[in-house]
Amino acid sequence: MGRILYVCPSVRQPRGGVRTIYHHVETLVASGREAAVVHFAPERPDWFASSAPVIDGNTALSLREDDTLVVPEDYPAALLALRQVPLLKVVFCQNHYHVFEVLEPEAHYSDFGVTRVLASSDIIATFCRDTFGLPTAVVPYALDLDRLAPAPAQRLLQVAFMPRKGAWNLRIVRGLLHHQHPELRDVPWVPIENKSEAETAAILQQSSVYVSTSHREGFGLPPLEAMACGAVVVGFTGGGGAAFARPDNGVWVPDENPLALARAVAQTLTVLKRAPAELEPLRANAMAMAHTFTFARQAEALRTCWGLNGHEQGAGAWR
């Protein structure tokens, strides 16, 4: 049985999609399947620890005829470079909004020899099936729920946010709050930027609120991670967040509406100042949703789609 080789972009900033690729490989290796991460640039992510085998695609990649190549949807250079390689090729799509940012509108994955799509949510899978008509399997995201756990004793009245996501909306929201709600100026805003997994978890555990400015997300892990840590999420689903966002587990407002977001943040902070217990049911619902995204669930789906649960070629998973 050949190797499963996940091609991975080399990025310096923390990205949940990169960590997910490593999770897949770790799980496959632990399940007895030969697998590795392939990087075509020398940098390897240093913001998390991983036991996944890594191959330098430029100097150490020797392909075998029974290997399977898994290529991210937003890595066109890899698709082009591997176009003529006569192996089983699978696109791993973690954000359907990226697909036609890198493909020409008339292009099809089959043009690159791709015969299957692996998706990280049902929303993404539906998009890929409807668009390309290729067999598609879903392997859901998973959270490290030991690390991403609430720490009520450490929680402060502060707001966590990610500057790289929707910076334009964050500026408007913070400006509106400053001028319209001077009583909330004492609430610190703590950025999560270029942080390790441990540092990110610590900020989320210490924050009463996470402001989500998710934009065109295939899924959007940060709000779900905040929910797992017990922060009240206020903001946008970014599209893909509809997979976990419910009226009773967050203060969700229409995407790209900073005016509505500013009002929601102000209302939430006001409640937290005056009667924080009112938000405990919402917080509990959020944590319950986050706890459905387990490594066990991800591993079961991954083993099934790669045929490690006694099903030939993952029969039934690809449809």
XYZ file of C-alpha atoms in Angstrom:
319
model
C 0.000 0.000 0.000
C 1.454 3.342 -1.070
C 2.127 6.429 0.956
C -0.305 9.296 1.430
C 1.673 12.489 0.876
C 0.112 15.777 1.954
C 1.674 18.716 0.126
C 1.751 21.680 2.495
C 2.482 25.366 1.890
C 5.252 26.874 3.974
C 3.860 29.849 5.861
C 5.419 31.799 8.701
C 2.180 32.941 10.337
C -0.004 30.479 12.262
C -2.731 28.967 10.085
C -5.272 26.417 11.230
C -5.269 24.786 7.807
C -1.577 23.977 8.027
C -2.008 22.482 11.485
C -4.876 20.374 10.148
C -2.655 18.894 7.432
C -0.190 17.847 10.124
C -3.029 16.391 12.219
C -4.137 14.246 9.278
C -0.649 12.862 8.767
C -0.140 12.234 12.490
C -3.402 10.270 12.598
C -2.626 8.233 9.491
C 0.808 7.267 10.822
C -0.673 6.349 14.209
C -3.213 4.178 12.354
C -0.468 2.238 10.617
C -0.538 3.960 7.228
C 2.651 5.363 5.739
C 2.152 9.110 5.326
C 4.138 12.332 5.349
C 3.925 16.089 4.932
C 5.741 17.435 1.863
C 7.155 20.970 1.877
C 8.629 22.593 -1.228
C 10.134 25.445 0.792
C 12.688 25.051 3.583
C 10.577 26.620 6.316
C 8.697 24.245 8.590
C 6.063 25.680 10.943
C 7.577 26.398 14.347
C 4.436 27.513 16.161
C 3.306 23.987 17.058
C 4.922 20.645 17.843
C 4.239 17.666 15.603
C 5.369 14.080 15.211
C 4.403 13.984 11.528
C 7.171 12.877 9.143
C 8.244 15.695 6.824
C 9.797 15.350 3.368
C 11.691 18.104 1.572
C 9.949 18.177 -1.789
C 12.955 19.702 -3.524
C 15.667 17.301 -2.413
C 14.178 14.174 -0.850
C 10.920 13.432 -2.683
C 11.096 10.176 -4.626
C 7.607 9.232 -5.749
C 6.384 5.652 -5.988
C 3.748 4.482 -8.424
C 1.285 3.618 -5.645
C 1.639 6.925 -3.758
C -1.291 9.300 -3.315
C -0.713 13.051 -3.494
C -2.968 15.353 -1.483
C -2.736 18.986 -2.582
C -4.353 22.048 -0.920
C -6.945 23.944 -2.939
C -4.997 27.199 -2.563
C -1.609 25.904 -3.747
C -1.701 26.323 -7.547
C 2.059 25.992 -7.918
C 1.863 22.452 -6.563
C -1.080 21.558 -8.805
C 0.854 22.784 -11.830
C 4.124 21.146 -10.826
C 2.431 17.783 -10.276
C 0.079 18.019 -13.252
C 1.845 15.376 -15.335
C 2.658 13.048 -12.449
C 0.656 9.831 -13.079
C -0.439 9.195 -9.498
C -3.721 9.297 -7.622
C -4.230 12.983 -6.808
C -6.661 14.425 -4.297
C -7.396 18.081 -3.587
C -7.773 18.877 0.113
C -10.197 21.799 0.154
C -10.382 23.727 3.413
C -11.816 26.911 1.929
C -14.081 26.841 -1.106
C -13.800 30.624 -1.438
C -10.174 30.133 -2.500
C -10.867 27.727 -5.342
C -11.420 30.247 -8.122
C -8.909 32.669 -6.700
C -6.258 30.267 -8.009
C -8.123 28.459 -10.802
C -9.314 30.052 -14.016
C -13.135 30.151 -14.092
C -13.271 27.528 -16.841
C -10.668 25.227 -15.247
C -11.554 21.870 -13.723
C -9.604 19.871 -11.174
C -9.504 16.971 -13.623
C -7.302 19.174 -15.829
C -4.592 18.580 -13.217
C -5.205 14.858 -12.906
C -7.240 15.255 -9.718
C -9.886 12.560 -9.300
C -11.135 13.169 -5.744
C -11.695 15.970 -3.265
C -11.232 15.821 0.492
C -13.257 18.497 2.302
C -13.136 19.705 5.889
C -16.856 20.463 6.234
C -20.194 19.593 4.655
C -20.497 23.147 3.324
C -17.207 22.802 1.445
C -18.069 19.297 0.242
C -21.376 20.454 -1.229
C -19.623 23.270 -3.100
C -17.015 20.896 -4.539
C -19.500 18.194 -5.540
C -21.836 20.685 -7.180
C -18.981 22.431 -8.999
C -16.674 19.611 -10.093
C -18.764 16.458 -9.782
C -15.853 14.525 -8.297
C -16.137 11.962 -5.484
C -15.780 13.931 -2.256
C -15.262 12.858 1.350
C -15.576 14.925 4.521
C -13.063 14.809 7.355
C -14.227 17.300 9.997
C -11.981 19.635 11.908
C -10.895 18.758 15.424
C -9.945 20.847 18.437
C -7.331 20.069 21.047
C -9.857 20.167 23.864
C -7.214 19.551 26.528
C -5.465 22.764 25.527
C -8.569 24.716 24.519
C -10.394 24.455 27.821
C -12.086 27.100 29.964
C -10.175 28.587 32.878
C -12.781 30.678 34.742
C -10.343 31.723 37.463
C -8.135 33.378 34.835
C -10.945 35.062 32.892
C -10.834 38.858 32.686
C -13.178 41.432 31.207
C -11.179 41.757 28.016
C -11.798 41.276 24.303
C -9.683 38.957 22.156
C -9.498 39.452 18.394
C -7.402 38.533 15.354
C -6.060 41.601 13.520
C -5.432 39.661 10.295
C -9.103 38.803 9.933
C -11.283 41.686 8.788
C -9.008 44.508 9.917
C -11.247 47.058 8.182
C -14.241 45.993 10.266
C -12.230 45.969 13.481
C -11.195 49.590 12.966
C -14.799 50.678 12.467
C -16.049 48.706 15.458
C -13.371 50.020 17.793
C -13.933 53.571 16.578
C -17.676 53.339 17.161
C -17.201 51.898 20.629
C -14.689 54.579 21.586
C -16.965 57.453 20.601
C -20.387 56.019 21.373
C -19.602 54.035 24.530
C -16.991 55.831 26.645
C -18.047 53.667 29.589
C -16.420 50.698 27.828
C -13.050 52.311 27.155
C -11.533 50.556 30.154
C -12.063 47.134 28.555
C -8.745 45.963 27.024
C -8.581 44.578 23.492
C -5.956 41.848 23.196
C -4.698 40.902 19.722
C -3.926 37.322 18.757
C -1.178 37.680 16.193
C 1.838 35.471 15.475
C 1.137 33.463 18.613
C 1.886 29.817 19.294
C -0.931 27.384 20.018
C -0.261 27.666 23.744
C -0.162 31.469 23.668
C -3.400 31.626 21.687
C -5.156 29.325 24.125
C -3.980 31.415 27.083
C -5.381 34.624 25.576
C -8.719 32.973 24.804
C -8.949 31.530 28.312
C -8.318 34.976 29.787
C -10.865 36.728 27.554
C -14.554 37.113 28.310
C -15.302 37.996 24.679
C -13.905 37.031 21.298
C -14.853 39.356 18.443
C -15.156 37.383 15.225
C -14.528 39.309 12.019
C -14.270 36.130 9.965
C -14.398 36.817 6.238
C -15.042 34.309 3.439
C -14.175 31.340 5.601
C -14.377 27.717 4.564
C -14.947 26.944 8.235
C -13.223 29.417 10.534
C -11.507 27.739 13.473
C -10.775 30.780 15.696
C -14.378 31.419 16.839
C -14.832 27.727 17.611
C -11.569 27.692 19.566
C -12.805 30.703 21.531
C -16.078 28.899 22.248
C -14.126 25.922 23.588
C -12.249 28.238 25.969
C -15.439 29.755 27.336
C -15.211 33.148 25.637
C -18.481 34.624 24.400
C -18.170 34.935 20.632
C -19.634 38.093 19.119
C -19.517 38.655 15.392
C -19.551 37.126 11.934
C -19.666 33.487 10.866
C -17.707 34.307 7.698
C -19.921 31.877 5.789
C -18.289 28.607 6.770
C -18.907 29.235 10.446
C -22.527 28.294 9.802
C -21.293 24.765 10.485
C -21.196 25.543 14.212
C -22.846 28.943 14.789
C -26.311 28.787 16.360
C -28.504 31.524 17.844
C -28.023 30.042 21.312
C -24.212 29.650 21.282
C -22.948 33.065 20.210
C -23.964 36.650 19.526
C -23.948 36.348 15.747
C -24.600 39.304 13.453
C -24.771 39.548 9.638
C -21.390 39.259 7.949
C -19.659 42.475 6.923
C -21.966 44.653 9.024
C -19.633 46.513 11.401
C -22.448 48.717 12.685
C -24.404 45.700 13.896
C -21.205 44.210 15.269
C -20.376 47.338 17.274
C -23.857 47.326 18.794
C -23.578 43.638 19.671
C -20.150 44.060 21.270
C -21.379 47.021 23.324
C -24.460 45.134 24.487
C -22.438 42.040 25.395
C -19.805 43.962 27.346
C -22.526 45.881 29.167
C -24.175 42.634 30.259
C -20.818 41.216 31.355
C -20.219 44.300 33.484
C -23.653 44.323 35.111
C -25.027 40.765 35.120
C -22.500 38.270 33.729
C -24.527 35.255 34.844
C -27.060 36.061 32.120
C -24.587 34.838 29.515
C -23.746 31.531 31.201
C -26.339 29.491 29.215
C -24.913 30.840 25.958
C -21.384 30.067 27.135
C -22.407 26.504 28.051
C -24.045 25.942 24.662
C -20.931 27.228 22.918
C -18.665 24.864 24.825
C -21.018 21.958 24.111
C -20.829 22.671 20.378
C -17.038 22.949 20.478
C -16.838 19.587 22.232
C -18.392 17.841 19.224
C -15.213 18.575 17.208
C -13.023 15.858 18.670
C -9.888 14.136 17.419
C -11.709 10.803 17.766
C -14.399 11.942 15.331
C -11.811 13.303 12.909
C -9.704 10.149 13.117
C -12.691 7.902 12.429
C -13.607 9.886 9.308
C -9.985 9.972 8.158
C -9.480 6.234 8.598
C -12.734 5.534 6.786
C -12.006 7.678 3.741
C -8.499 6.234 3.362
C -9.711 2.660 3.727
C -8.235 1.923 7.146
C -11.476 0.691 8.706
C -11.811 -2.437 6.627
C -13.476 -0.685 3.684
C -11.740 -1.040 0.336
C -10.560 2.414 -0.780
C -12.882 3.948 1.805
C -16.011 2.704 0.051
C -19.004 4.788 1.045
C -16.975 7.783 2.233
C -16.398 9.231 -1.228
C -19.604 10.286 -2.919
